[in-house]
Amino acid sequence: MHFYDPAEGHRLPHDPFKAIIAPRPIGWISTVDKDGRGNLAPYSFFNAFCSSPPIIGFSSEGFKDSARNISETEEFVFNLATKPLAEQMSLTGAAVPPGVDEMALAGLTAAPCRVVRASRVAESPAALECRLLDIVELKDLAGRPLRSFLITGQVVGVHIDMAYLTEDGLFDTAAARPVGRCGYLADYAEVSSLFEMRRQR
Ligand SMILES: Cc1cc2nc3c(=O)[nH]c(=O)nc-3n(C[C@H](O)[C@H](O)[C@H](O)COP(=O)(O)O)c2cc1C
Protein backbone atom coordinates (compact mmCIF):
# COMPACT_ATOMS: atom_id res chain seq x y z
CA MET A 1 0.00 0.00 0.00
CA HIS A 2 1.06 3.56 -0.70
CA PHE A 3 0.41 5.52 2.51
CA TYR A 4 0.79 9.21 3.10
CA ASP A 5 -0.33 11.98 5.40
CA PRO A 6 -1.70 14.73 3.10
CA ALA A 7 -0.06 17.34 5.33
CA GLU A 8 3.31 15.90 4.29
CA GLY A 9 2.56 15.46 0.56
CA HIS A 10 1.27 12.55 -1.56
CA ARG A 11 4.61 11.72 -3.29
CA LEU A 12 2.73 11.00 -6.53
CA PRO A 13 2.75 12.95 -9.81
CA HIS A 14 -0.74 14.32 -9.05
CA ASP A 15 -2.92 14.50 -5.94
CA PRO A 16 -5.10 11.34 -5.98
CA PHE A 17 -7.71 12.62 -3.48
CA LYS A 18 -10.35 13.56 -6.05
CA ALA A 19 -9.67 10.38 -8.03
CA ILE A 20 -10.48 8.31 -4.92
CA ILE A 21 -13.67 10.19 -4.00
CA ALA A 22 -15.16 9.63 -7.47
CA PRO A 23 -17.49 9.96 -9.18
CA ARG A 24 -18.84 12.97 -7.31
CA PRO A 25 -22.32 14.17 -8.24
CA ILE A 26 -22.29 17.67 -9.63
CA GLY A 27 -24.42 20.36 -8.08
CA TRP A 28 -25.09 22.68 -11.00
CA ILE A 29 -26.15 25.63 -8.89
CA SER A 30 -28.25 28.54 -10.16
CA THR A 31 -28.75 31.63 -8.02
CA VAL A 32 -29.60 35.32 -8.32
CA ASP A 33 -27.83 38.22 -6.67
CA LYS A 34 -29.70 40.78 -4.57
CA ASP A 35 -30.49 42.75 -7.76
CA GLY A 36 -31.97 39.66 -9.44
CA ARG A 37 -29.06 38.96 -11.82
CA GLY A 38 -28.63 35.26 -12.58
CA ASN A 39 -25.62 33.02 -11.98
CA LEU A 40 -24.91 29.37 -12.75
CA ALA A 41 -21.88 27.27 -11.76
CA PRO A 42 -20.95 23.60 -11.21
CA TYR A 43 -19.87 22.33 -7.78
CA SER A 44 -18.67 18.74 -7.40
CA PHE A 45 -17.99 18.94 -3.68
CA PHE A 46 -21.70 18.29 -3.61
CA ASN A 47 -24.10 15.71 -2.21
CA ALA A 48 -27.43 14.94 -0.52
CA PHE A 49 -27.32 14.69 3.27
CA CYS A 50 -30.86 14.00 4.47
CA SER A 51 -33.93 12.45 2.87
CA SER A 52 -36.73 13.74 5.07
CA PRO A 53 -36.78 16.65 4.65
CA PRO A 54 -34.51 16.48 1.60
CA ILE A 55 -31.29 18.42 2.31
CA ILE A 56 -28.46 18.97 -0.16
CA GLY A 57 -25.20 20.86 0.07
CA PHE A 58 -21.98 21.86 -1.60
CA SER A 59 -18.67 23.40 -0.72
CA SER A 60 -17.36 26.64 -2.20
CA GLU A 61 -13.56 26.85 -2.09
CA GLY A 62 -13.40 30.58 -1.56
CA PHE A 63 -16.49 32.74 -1.20
CA LYS A 64 -17.46 32.59 -4.89
CA ASP A 65 -20.35 34.35 -6.66
CA SER A 66 -22.77 31.49 -5.91
CA ALA A 67 -21.95 31.63 -2.18
CA ARG A 68 -22.30 35.41 -2.13
CA ASN A 69 -25.65 35.27 -3.94
CA ILE A 70 -26.92 32.57 -1.60
CA SER A 71 -25.84 34.55 1.47
CA GLU A 72 -27.77 37.55 0.07
CA THR A 73 -30.95 35.78 -1.07
CA GLU A 74 -30.98 32.61 1.11
CA GLU A 75 -32.00 30.54 -1.93
CA PHE A 76 -30.41 28.35 -4.59
CA VAL A 77 -31.38 25.79 -7.22
CA PHE A 78 -29.76 22.44 -8.05
CA ASN A 79 -29.92 21.48 -11.74
CA LEU A 80 -29.04 17.95 -12.82
CA ALA A 81 -25.93 17.98 -15.05
CA THR A 82 -26.19 15.33 -17.74
CA LYS A 83 -24.05 13.99 -20.60
CA PRO A 84 -25.98 15.91 -23.28
CA LEU A 85 -25.43 19.10 -21.22
CA ALA A 86 -21.83 18.34 -20.19
CA GLU A 87 -20.15 20.87 -22.49
CA GLN A 88 -22.47 23.63 -21.34
CA MET A 89 -21.99 22.63 -17.70
CA SER A 90 -18.23 22.89 -18.16
CA LEU A 91 -18.60 26.34 -19.79
CA THR A 92 -20.50 27.59 -16.75
CA GLY A 93 -17.43 26.78 -14.62
CA ALA A 94 -15.46 29.54 -16.33
CA ALA A 95 -14.40 32.50 -14.21
CA VAL A 96 -16.52 35.43 -15.37
CA PRO A 97 -17.12 38.74 -13.61
CA PRO A 98 -19.94 38.82 -11.05
CA GLY A 99 -23.23 39.77 -12.70
CA VAL A 100 -22.45 37.91 -15.95
CA ASP A 101 -25.04 35.14 -16.30
CA GLU A 102 -23.31 31.87 -17.22
CA MET A 103 -26.70 30.41 -18.22
CA ALA A 104 -26.97 32.75 -21.21
CA LEU A 105 -23.24 32.49 -21.87
CA ALA A 106 -23.55 28.71 -22.29
CA GLY A 107 -26.63 29.03 -24.54
CA LEU A 108 -28.97 27.55 -21.95
CA THR A 109 -32.58 28.55 -21.36
CA ALA A 110 -33.65 30.01 -18.04
CA ALA A 111 -36.98 28.63 -16.81
CA PRO A 112 -38.78 30.23 -13.87
CA CYS A 113 -38.89 28.47 -10.51
CA ARG A 114 -42.04 28.18 -8.40
CA VAL A 115 -40.80 29.06 -4.91
CA VAL A 116 -37.45 30.83 -5.32
CA ARG A 117 -36.44 33.78 -7.49
CA ALA A 118 -33.50 32.05 -9.21
CA SER A 119 -34.13 30.39 -12.58
CA ARG A 120 -33.59 26.72 -13.33
CA VAL A 121 -31.93 25.31 -16.45
CA ALA A 122 -34.87 24.43 -18.74
CA GLU A 123 -32.83 21.79 -20.61
CA SER A 124 -32.01 19.84 -17.41
CA PRO A 125 -34.18 16.76 -16.68
CA ALA A 126 -34.57 17.71 -12.99
CA ALA A 127 -34.15 20.70 -10.71
CA LEU A 128 -34.45 21.18 -6.96
CA GLU A 129 -35.40 24.55 -5.51
CA CYS A 130 -33.73 25.11 -2.13
CA ARG A 131 -33.88 27.50 0.77
CA LEU A 132 -30.63 28.12 2.63
CA LEU A 133 -30.09 26.29 5.91
CA ASP A 134 -26.45 27.03 6.80
CA ILE A 135 -23.23 28.48 5.50
CA VAL A 136 -20.43 27.00 7.59
CA GLU A 137 -16.77 27.88 7.13
CA LEU A 138 -14.73 24.66 7.29
CA LYS A 139 -11.85 24.45 9.78
CA ASP A 140 -8.79 22.17 9.91
CA LEU A 141 -7.58 20.10 12.87
CA ALA A 142 -5.84 23.12 14.33
CA GLY A 143 -9.11 25.05 14.24
CA ARG A 144 -7.85 27.29 11.47
CA PRO A 145 -10.64 28.64 9.21
CA LEU A 146 -10.10 27.47 5.62
CA ARG A 147 -12.04 29.95 3.44
CA SER A 148 -14.01 26.90 2.21
CA PHE A 149 -17.71 27.15 2.88
CA LEU A 150 -20.17 24.28 3.26
CA ILE A 151 -23.57 25.50 2.09
CA THR A 152 -26.64 23.42 2.86
CA GLY A 153 -30.23 23.94 1.77
CA GLN A 154 -33.59 22.30 2.22
CA VAL A 155 -35.40 21.29 -0.96
CA VAL A 156 -38.70 23.16 -1.21
CA GLY A 157 -39.62 22.41 -4.84
CA VAL A 158 -38.84 19.58 -7.25
CA HIS A 159 -39.12 19.79 -11.05
CA ILE A 160 -38.95 16.63 -13.17
CA ASP A 161 -39.16 16.63 -16.96
CA MET A 162 -42.03 14.23 -17.78
CA ALA A 163 -39.82 12.67 -20.51
CA TYR A 164 -37.73 11.13 -17.71
CA LEU A 165 -40.62 9.68 -15.71
CA THR A 166 -41.36 6.03 -16.54
CA GLU A 167 -44.92 4.70 -16.80
CA ASP A 168 -44.47 3.45 -13.22
CA GLY A 169 -43.65 6.98 -12.11
CA LEU A 170 -39.94 6.30 -11.56
CA PHE A 171 -37.27 8.90 -12.40
CA ASP A 172 -35.23 7.23 -15.16
CA THR A 173 -31.69 8.00 -14.00
CA ALA A 174 -30.00 6.00 -16.79
CA ALA A 175 -32.04 7.84 -19.45
CA ALA A 176 -31.12 11.21 -17.89
CA ARG A 177 -27.40 10.25 -18.05
CA PRO A 178 -26.10 12.27 -15.08
CA VAL A 179 -22.39 13.10 -15.18
CA GLY A 180 -20.10 12.86 -12.15
CA ARG A 181 -16.74 14.49 -11.58
CA CYS A 182 -13.81 12.09 -11.32
CA GLY A 183 -10.12 12.31 -10.58
CA TYR A 184 -7.82 14.56 -12.44
CA LEU A 185 -8.24 17.74 -14.45
CA ALA A 186 -10.57 16.53 -17.20
CA ASP A 187 -12.13 13.28 -15.90
CA TYR A 188 -15.87 12.69 -15.74
CA ALA A 189 -18.10 9.62 -15.49
CA GLU A 190 -21.54 9.09 -16.98
CA VAL A 191 -24.29 6.98 -15.42
CA SER A 192 -25.83 5.14 -18.34
CA SER A 193 -26.80 1.80 -16.76
CA LEU A 194 -27.90 0.69 -13.32
CA PHE A 195 -27.73 -2.70 -11.60
CA GLU A 196 -30.05 -3.96 -8.89
CA MET A 197 -29.05 -5.47 -5.58
CA ARG A 198 -31.62 -6.34 -2.96
CA ARG A 199 -30.90 -5.21 0.59
CA GLN A 200 -29.84 -8.14 2.86
CA ARG A 201 -32.40 -8.99 5.56
C1 LIG B 1 -17.20 20.01 -12.82
C2 LIG B 1 -16.75 21.14 -11.94
C3 LIG B 1 -16.85 21.02 -10.57
C4 LIG B 1 -16.48 22.06 -9.72
N1 LIG B 1 -16.61 21.91 -8.37
C5 LIG B 1 -16.28 22.93 -7.54
C6 LIG B 1 -16.46 22.80 -6.13
O1 LIG B 1 -16.93 21.77 -5.61
N2 LIG B 1 -16.13 23.86 -5.35
C7 LIG B 1 -15.65 25.03 -5.86
O2 LIG B 1 -15.39 25.96 -5.11
N3 LIG B 1 -15.48 25.18 -7.20
C8 LIG B 1 -15.79 24.16 -8.04
N4 LIG B 1 -15.63 24.30 -9.40
C9 LIG B 1 -15.17 25.60 -9.92
C10 LIG B 1 -16.33 26.59 -10.01
O3 LIG B 1 -17.38 26.09 -10.80
C11 LIG B 1 -15.79 27.90 -10.61
O4 LIG B 1 -14.87 28.49 -9.72
C12 LIG B 1 -16.88 28.87 -10.96
O5 LIG B 1 -16.35 29.98 -11.67
C13 LIG B 1 -17.61 29.39 -9.72
O6 LIG B 1 -18.66 30.18 -10.19
P1 LIG B 1 -19.39 31.30 -9.35
O7 LIG B 1 -18.29 32.26 -8.86
O8 LIG B 1 -20.31 31.91 -10.36
O9 LIG B 1 -20.09 30.64 -8.20
C14 LIG B 1 -15.98 23.26 -10.27
C15 LIG B 1 -15.85 23.39 -11.69
C16 LIG B 1 -16.24 22.34 -12.49
C17 LIG B 1 -16.14 22.51 -14.00
mmCIF file of C-alpha atoms and ligand atoms in Angstrom:
data_model
loop_
_atom_site.group_PDB
_atom_site.id
_atom_site.type_symbol
_atom_site.label_atom_id
_atom_site.label_comp_id
_atom_site.label_asym_id
_atom_site.label_seq_id
_atom_site.Cartn_x
_atom_site.Cartn_y
_atom_site.Cartn_z
ATOM 1 C CA MET A 1 0.000 0.000 0.000
ATOM 2 C CA HIS A 2 1.064 3.562 -0.699
ATOM 3 C CA PHE A 3 0.412 5.525 2.514
ATOM 4 C CA TYR A 4 0.793 9.212 3.099
ATOM 5 C CA ASP A 5 -0.327 11.985 5.400
ATOM 6 C CA PRO A 6 -1.701 14.726 3.102
ATOM 7 C CA ALA A 7 -0.062 17.340 5.327
ATOM 8 C CA GLU A 8 3.312 15.900 4.288
ATOM 9 C CA GLY A 9 2.561 15.460 0.558
ATOM 10 C CA HIS A 10 1.272 12.553 -1.560
ATOM 11 C CA ARG A 11 4.612 11.719 -3.288
ATOM 12 C CA LEU A 12 2.729 10.999 -6.529
ATOM 13 C CA PRO A 13 2.747 12.950 -9.812
ATOM 14 C CA HIS A 14 -0.741 14.325 -9.049
ATOM 15 C CA ASP A 15 -2.916 14.501 -5.937
ATOM 16 C CA PRO A 16 -5.096 11.337 -5.982
ATOM 17 C CA PHE A 17 -7.706 12.617 -3.475
ATOM 18 C CA LYS A 18 -10.352 13.564 -6.046
ATOM 19 C CA ALA A 19 -9.672 10.376 -8.033
ATOM 20 C CA ILE A 20 -10.480 8.309 -4.924
ATOM 21 C CA ILE A 21 -13.670 10.190 -4.004
ATOM 22 C CA ALA A 22 -15.162 9.635 -7.466
ATOM 23 C CA PRO A 23 -17.492 9.965 -9.183
ATOM 24 C CA ARG A 24 -18.845 12.968 -7.310
ATOM 25 C CA PRO A 25 -22.322 14.166 -8.245
ATOM 26 C CA ILE A 26 -22.292 17.675 -9.629
ATOM 27 C CA GLY A 27 -24.421 20.363 -8.075
ATOM 28 C CA TRP A 28 -25.087 22.681 -11.000
ATOM 29 C CA ILE A 29 -26.152 25.626 -8.890
ATOM 30 C CA SER A 30 -28.250 28.535 -10.156
ATOM 31 C CA THR A 31 -28.753 31.630 -8.021
ATOM 32 C CA VAL A 32 -29.605 35.319 -8.316
ATOM 33 C CA ASP A 33 -27.833 38.220 -6.671
ATOM 34 C CA LYS A 34 -29.696 40.783 -4.573
ATOM 35 C CA ASP A 35 -30.495 42.750 -7.762
ATOM 36 C CA GLY A 36 -31.970 39.661 -9.440
ATOM 37 C CA ARG A 37 -29.055 38.961 -11.816
ATOM 38 C CA GLY A 38 -28.628 35.257 -12.577
ATOM 39 C CA ASN A 39 -25.622 33.022 -11.983
ATOM 40 C CA LEU A 40 -24.915 29.369 -12.748
ATOM 41 C CA ALA A 41 -21.881 27.270 -11.759
ATOM 42 C CA PRO A 42 -20.950 23.602 -11.206
ATOM 43 C CA TYR A 43 -19.867 22.327 -7.777
ATOM 44 C CA SER A 44 -18.666 18.743 -7.400
ATOM 45 C CA PHE A 45 -17.995 18.935 -3.678
ATOM 46 C CA PHE A 46 -21.700 18.290 -3.612
ATOM 47 C CA ASN A 47 -24.097 15.711 -2.210
ATOM 48 C CA ALA A 48 -27.426 14.945 -0.522
ATOM 49 C CA PHE A 49 -27.322 14.685 3.268
ATOM 50 C CA CYS A 50 -30.859 13.998 4.474
ATOM 51 C CA SER A 51 -33.934 12.447 2.867
ATOM 52 C CA SER A 52 -36.726 13.743 5.070
ATOM 53 C CA PRO A 53 -36.776 16.647 4.654
ATOM 54 C CA PRO A 54 -34.511 16.485 1.603
ATOM 55 C CA ILE A 55 -31.293 18.416 2.306
ATOM 56 C CA ILE A 56 -28.463 18.968 -0.162
ATOM 57 C CA GLY A 57 -25.205 20.864 0.074
ATOM 58 C CA PHE A 58 -21.976 21.857 -1.598
ATOM 59 C CA SER A 59 -18.672 23.401 -0.723
ATOM 60 C CA SER A 60 -17.361 26.642 -2.204
ATOM 61 C CA GLU A 61 -13.564 26.851 -2.094
ATOM 62 C CA GLY A 62 -13.402 30.578 -1.564
ATOM 63 C CA PHE A 63 -16.493 32.740 -1.197
ATOM 64 C CA LYS A 64 -17.461 32.586 -4.886
ATOM 65 C CA ASP A 65 -20.349 34.355 -6.662
ATOM 66 C CA SER A 66 -22.772 31.488 -5.906
ATOM 67 C CA ALA A 67 -21.946 31.635 -2.182
ATOM 68 C CA ARG A 68 -22.301 35.411 -2.134
ATOM 69 C CA ASN A 69 -25.647 35.268 -3.938
ATOM 70 C CA ILE A 70 -26.922 32.571 -1.595
ATOM 71 C CA SER A 71 -25.836 34.552 1.467
ATOM 72 C CA GLU A 72 -27.771 37.554 0.072
ATOM 73 C CA THR A 73 -30.947 35.775 -1.072
ATOM 74 C CA GLU A 74 -30.977 32.608 1.111
ATOM 75 C CA GLU A 75 -31.999 30.538 -1.926
ATOM 76 C CA PHE A 76 -30.410 28.347 -4.592
ATOM 77 C CA VAL A 77 -31.385 25.793 -7.223
ATOM 78 C CA PHE A 78 -29.764 22.443 -8.052
ATOM 79 C CA ASN A 79 -29.918 21.483 -11.740
ATOM 80 C CA LEU A 80 -29.042 17.952 -12.817
ATOM 81 C CA ALA A 81 -25.926 17.975 -15.048
ATOM 82 C CA THR A 82 -26.189 15.330 -17.737
ATOM 83 C CA LYS A 83 -24.048 13.988 -20.598
ATOM 84 C CA PRO A 84 -25.977 15.912 -23.285
ATOM 85 C CA LEU A 85 -25.434 19.104 -21.219
ATOM 86 C CA ALA A 86 -21.829 18.341 -20.187
ATOM 87 C CA GLU A 87 -20.151 20.870 -22.491
ATOM 88 C CA GLN A 88 -22.475 23.633 -21.342
ATOM 89 C CA MET A 89 -21.995 22.629 -17.702
ATOM 90 C CA SER A 90 -18.230 22.891 -18.159
ATOM 91 C CA LEU A 91 -18.603 26.337 -19.788
ATOM 92 C CA THR A 92 -20.503 27.589 -16.750
ATOM 93 C CA GLY A 93 -17.427 26.778 -14.616
ATOM 94 C CA ALA A 94 -15.465 29.542 -16.335
ATOM 95 C CA ALA A 95 -14.401 32.495 -14.206
ATOM 96 C CA VAL A 96 -16.515 35.428 -15.370
ATOM 97 C CA PRO A 97 -17.123 38.744 -13.613
ATOM 98 C CA PRO A 98 -19.944 38.824 -11.045
ATOM 99 C CA GLY A 99 -23.234 39.765 -12.696
ATOM 100 C CA VAL A 100 -22.448 37.910 -15.954
ATOM 101 C CA ASP A 101 -25.035 35.140 -16.298
ATOM 102 C CA GLU A 102 -23.315 31.867 -17.225
ATOM 103 C CA MET A 103 -26.697 30.406 -18.216
ATOM 104 C CA ALA A 104 -26.971 32.755 -21.206
ATOM 105 C CA LEU A 105 -23.238 32.490 -21.871
ATOM 106 C CA ALA A 106 -23.552 28.707 -22.294
ATOM 107 C CA GLY A 107 -26.627 29.031 -24.541
ATOM 108 C CA LEU A 108 -28.967 27.546 -21.946
ATOM 109 C CA THR A 109 -32.583 28.547 -21.365
ATOM 110 C CA ALA A 110 -33.651 30.011 -18.037
ATOM 111 C CA ALA A 111 -36.981 28.635 -16.806
ATOM 112 C CA PRO A 112 -38.784 30.227 -13.868
ATOM 113 C CA CYS A 113 -38.893 28.474 -10.514
ATOM 114 C CA ARG A 114 -42.041 28.183 -8.395
ATOM 115 C CA VAL A 115 -40.798 29.059 -4.905
ATOM 116 C CA VAL A 116 -37.451 30.831 -5.318
ATOM 117 C CA ARG A 117 -36.437 33.783 -7.490
ATOM 118 C CA ALA A 118 -33.498 32.054 -9.213
ATOM 119 C CA SER A 119 -34.130 30.388 -12.577
ATOM 120 C CA ARG A 120 -33.586 26.721 -13.328
ATOM 121 C CA VAL A 121 -31.932 25.308 -16.449
ATOM 122 C CA ALA A 122 -34.870 24.432 -18.739
ATOM 123 C CA GLU A 123 -32.828 21.786 -20.606
ATOM 124 C CA SER A 124 -32.011 19.837 -17.409
ATOM 125 C CA PRO A 125 -34.178 16.757 -16.679
ATOM 126 C CA ALA A 126 -34.566 17.709 -12.993
ATOM 127 C CA ALA A 127 -34.146 20.698 -10.713
ATOM 128 C CA LEU A 128 -34.448 21.180 -6.956
ATOM 129 C CA GLU A 129 -35.405 24.550 -5.512
ATOM 130 C CA CYS A 130 -33.732 25.107 -2.129
ATOM 131 C CA ARG A 131 -33.884 27.501 0.768
ATOM 132 C CA LEU A 132 -30.632 28.123 2.631
ATOM 133 C CA LEU A 133 -30.094 26.292 5.915
ATOM 134 C CA ASP A 134 -26.451 27.034 6.796
ATOM 135 C CA ILE A 135 -23.227 28.482 5.497
ATOM 136 C CA VAL A 136 -20.430 27.004 7.593
ATOM 137 C CA GLU A 137 -16.770 27.883 7.133
ATOM 138 C CA LEU A 138 -14.728 24.657 7.291
ATOM 139 C CA LYS A 139 -11.845 24.445 9.778
ATOM 140 C CA ASP A 140 -8.792 22.172 9.905
ATOM 141 C CA LEU A 141 -7.580 20.098 12.870
ATOM 142 C CA ALA A 142 -5.837 23.124 14.330
ATOM 143 C CA GLY A 143 -9.113 25.046 14.242
ATOM 144 C CA ARG A 144 -7.852 27.291 11.466
ATOM 145 C CA PRO A 145 -10.642 28.644 9.207
ATOM 146 C CA LEU A 146 -10.097 27.468 5.622
ATOM 147 C CA ARG A 147 -12.036 29.946 3.437
ATOM 148 C CA SER A 148 -14.011 26.899 2.206
ATOM 149 C CA PHE A 149 -17.713 27.152 2.879
ATOM 150 C CA LEU A 150 -20.173 24.276 3.261
ATOM 151 C CA ILE A 151 -23.569 25.498 2.092
ATOM 152 C CA THR A 152 -26.643 23.415 2.862
ATOM 153 C CA GLY A 153 -30.227 23.937 1.771
ATOM 154 C CA GLN A 154 -33.594 22.298 2.216
ATOM 155 C CA VAL A 155 -35.402 21.290 -0.956
ATOM 156 C CA VAL A 156 -38.701 23.163 -1.209
ATOM 157 C CA GLY A 157 -39.618 22.409 -4.840
ATOM 158 C CA VAL A 158 -38.837 19.578 -7.249
ATOM 159 C CA HIS A 159 -39.116 19.788 -11.048
ATOM 160 C CA ILE A 160 -38.953 16.630 -13.171
ATOM 161 C CA ASP A 161 -39.161 16.634 -16.964
ATOM 162 C CA MET A 162 -42.034 14.227 -17.784
ATOM 163 C CA ALA A 163 -39.822 12.671 -20.509
ATOM 164 C CA TYR A 164 -37.727 11.135 -17.712
ATOM 165 C CA LEU A 165 -40.621 9.682 -15.712
ATOM 166 C CA THR A 166 -41.364 6.033 -16.543
ATOM 167 C CA GLU A 167 -44.924 4.701 -16.801
ATOM 168 C CA ASP A 168 -44.471 3.450 -13.217
ATOM 169 C CA GLY A 169 -43.648 6.978 -12.110
ATOM 170 C CA LEU A 170 -39.936 6.303 -11.556
ATOM 171 C CA PHE A 171 -37.271 8.897 -12.397
ATOM 172 C CA ASP A 172 -35.227 7.232 -15.155
ATOM 173 C CA THR A 173 -31.686 8.005 -13.997
ATOM 174 C CA ALA A 174 -30.005 6.000 -16.793
ATOM 175 C CA ALA A 175 -32.040 7.840 -19.446
ATOM 176 C CA ALA A 176 -31.119 11.210 -17.894
ATOM 177 C CA ARG A 177 -27.397 10.252 -18.051
ATOM 178 C CA PRO A 178 -26.100 12.273 -15.079
ATOM 179 C CA VAL A 179 -22.392 13.099 -15.177
ATOM 180 C CA GLY A 180 -20.101 12.863 -12.150
ATOM 181 C CA ARG A 181 -16.739 14.495 -11.583
ATOM 182 C CA CYS A 182 -13.805 12.089 -11.317
ATOM 183 C CA GLY A 183 -10.121 12.315 -10.578
ATOM 184 C CA TYR A 184 -7.818 14.557 -12.441
ATOM 185 C CA LEU A 185 -8.242 17.740 -14.452
ATOM 186 C CA ALA A 186 -10.567 16.526 -17.204
ATOM 187 C CA ASP A 187 -12.128 13.282 -15.895
ATOM 188 C CA TYR A 188 -15.872 12.691 -15.739
ATOM 189 C CA ALA A 189 -18.103 9.615 -15.489
ATOM 190 C CA GLU A 190 -21.536 9.090 -16.976
ATOM 191 C CA VAL A 191 -24.295 6.984 -15.421
ATOM 192 C CA SER A 192 -25.831 5.136 -18.344
ATOM 193 C CA SER A 193 -26.804 1.803 -16.765
ATOM 194 C CA LEU A 194 -27.897 0.690 -13.318
ATOM 195 C CA PHE A 195 -27.729 -2.695 -11.596
ATOM 196 C CA GLU A 196 -30.047 -3.958 -8.889
ATOM 197 C CA MET A 197 -29.049 -5.474 -5.583
ATOM 198 C CA ARG A 198 -31.620 -6.336 -2.958
ATOM 199 C CA ARG A 199 -30.898 -5.207 0.588
ATOM 200 C CA GLN A 200 -29.839 -8.141 2.865
ATOM 201 C CA ARG A 201 -32.396 -8.993 5.557
HETATM 202 C C1 LIG B 1 -17.198 20.008 -12.819
HETATM 203 C C2 LIG B 1 -16.752 21.135 -11.943
HETATM 204 C C3 LIG B 1 -16.854 21.018 -10.566
HETATM 205 C C4 LIG B 1 -16.476 22.061 -9.718
HETATM 206 N N1 LIG B 1 -16.607 21.906 -8.371
HETATM 207 C C5 LIG B 1 -16.281 22.928 -7.542
HETATM 208 C C6 LIG B 1 -16.457 22.803 -6.128
HETATM 209 O O1 LIG B 1 -16.928 21.774 -5.611
HETATM 210 N N2 LIG B 1 -16.131 23.857 -5.346
HETATM 211 C C7 LIG B 1 -15.652 25.028 -5.863
HETATM 212 O O2 LIG B 1 -15.387 25.964 -5.114
HETATM 213 N N3 LIG B 1 -15.482 25.182 -7.196
HETATM 214 C C8 LIG B 1 -15.793 24.163 -8.037
HETATM 215 N N4 LIG B 1 -15.633 24.298 -9.399
HETATM 216 C C9 LIG B 1 -15.166 25.596 -9.917
HETATM 217 C C10 LIG B 1 -16.330 26.590 -10.007
HETATM 218 O O3 LIG B 1 -17.379 26.093 -10.803
HETATM 219 C C11 LIG B 1 -15.791 27.903 -10.612
HETATM 220 O O4 LIG B 1 -14.871 28.486 -9.724
HETATM 221 C C12 LIG B 1 -16.884 28.873 -10.957
HETATM 222 O O5 LIG B 1 -16.346 29.981 -11.666
HETATM 223 C C13 LIG B 1 -17.605 29.393 -9.724
HETATM 224 O O6 LIG B 1 -18.660 30.178 -10.193
HETATM 225 P P1 LIG B 1 -19.386 31.299 -9.349
HETATM 226 O O7 LIG B 1 -18.291 32.264 -8.865
HETATM 227 O O8 LIG B 1 -20.307 31.907 -10.357
HETATM 228 O O9 LIG B 1 -20.093 30.638 -8.202
HETATM 229 C C14 LIG B 1 -15.976 23.260 -10.268
HETATM 230 C C15 LIG B 1 -15.855 23.388 -11.686
HETATM 231 C C16 LIG B 1 -16.236 22.345 -12.494
HETATM 232 C C17 LIG B 1 -16.139 22.506 -13.998
#
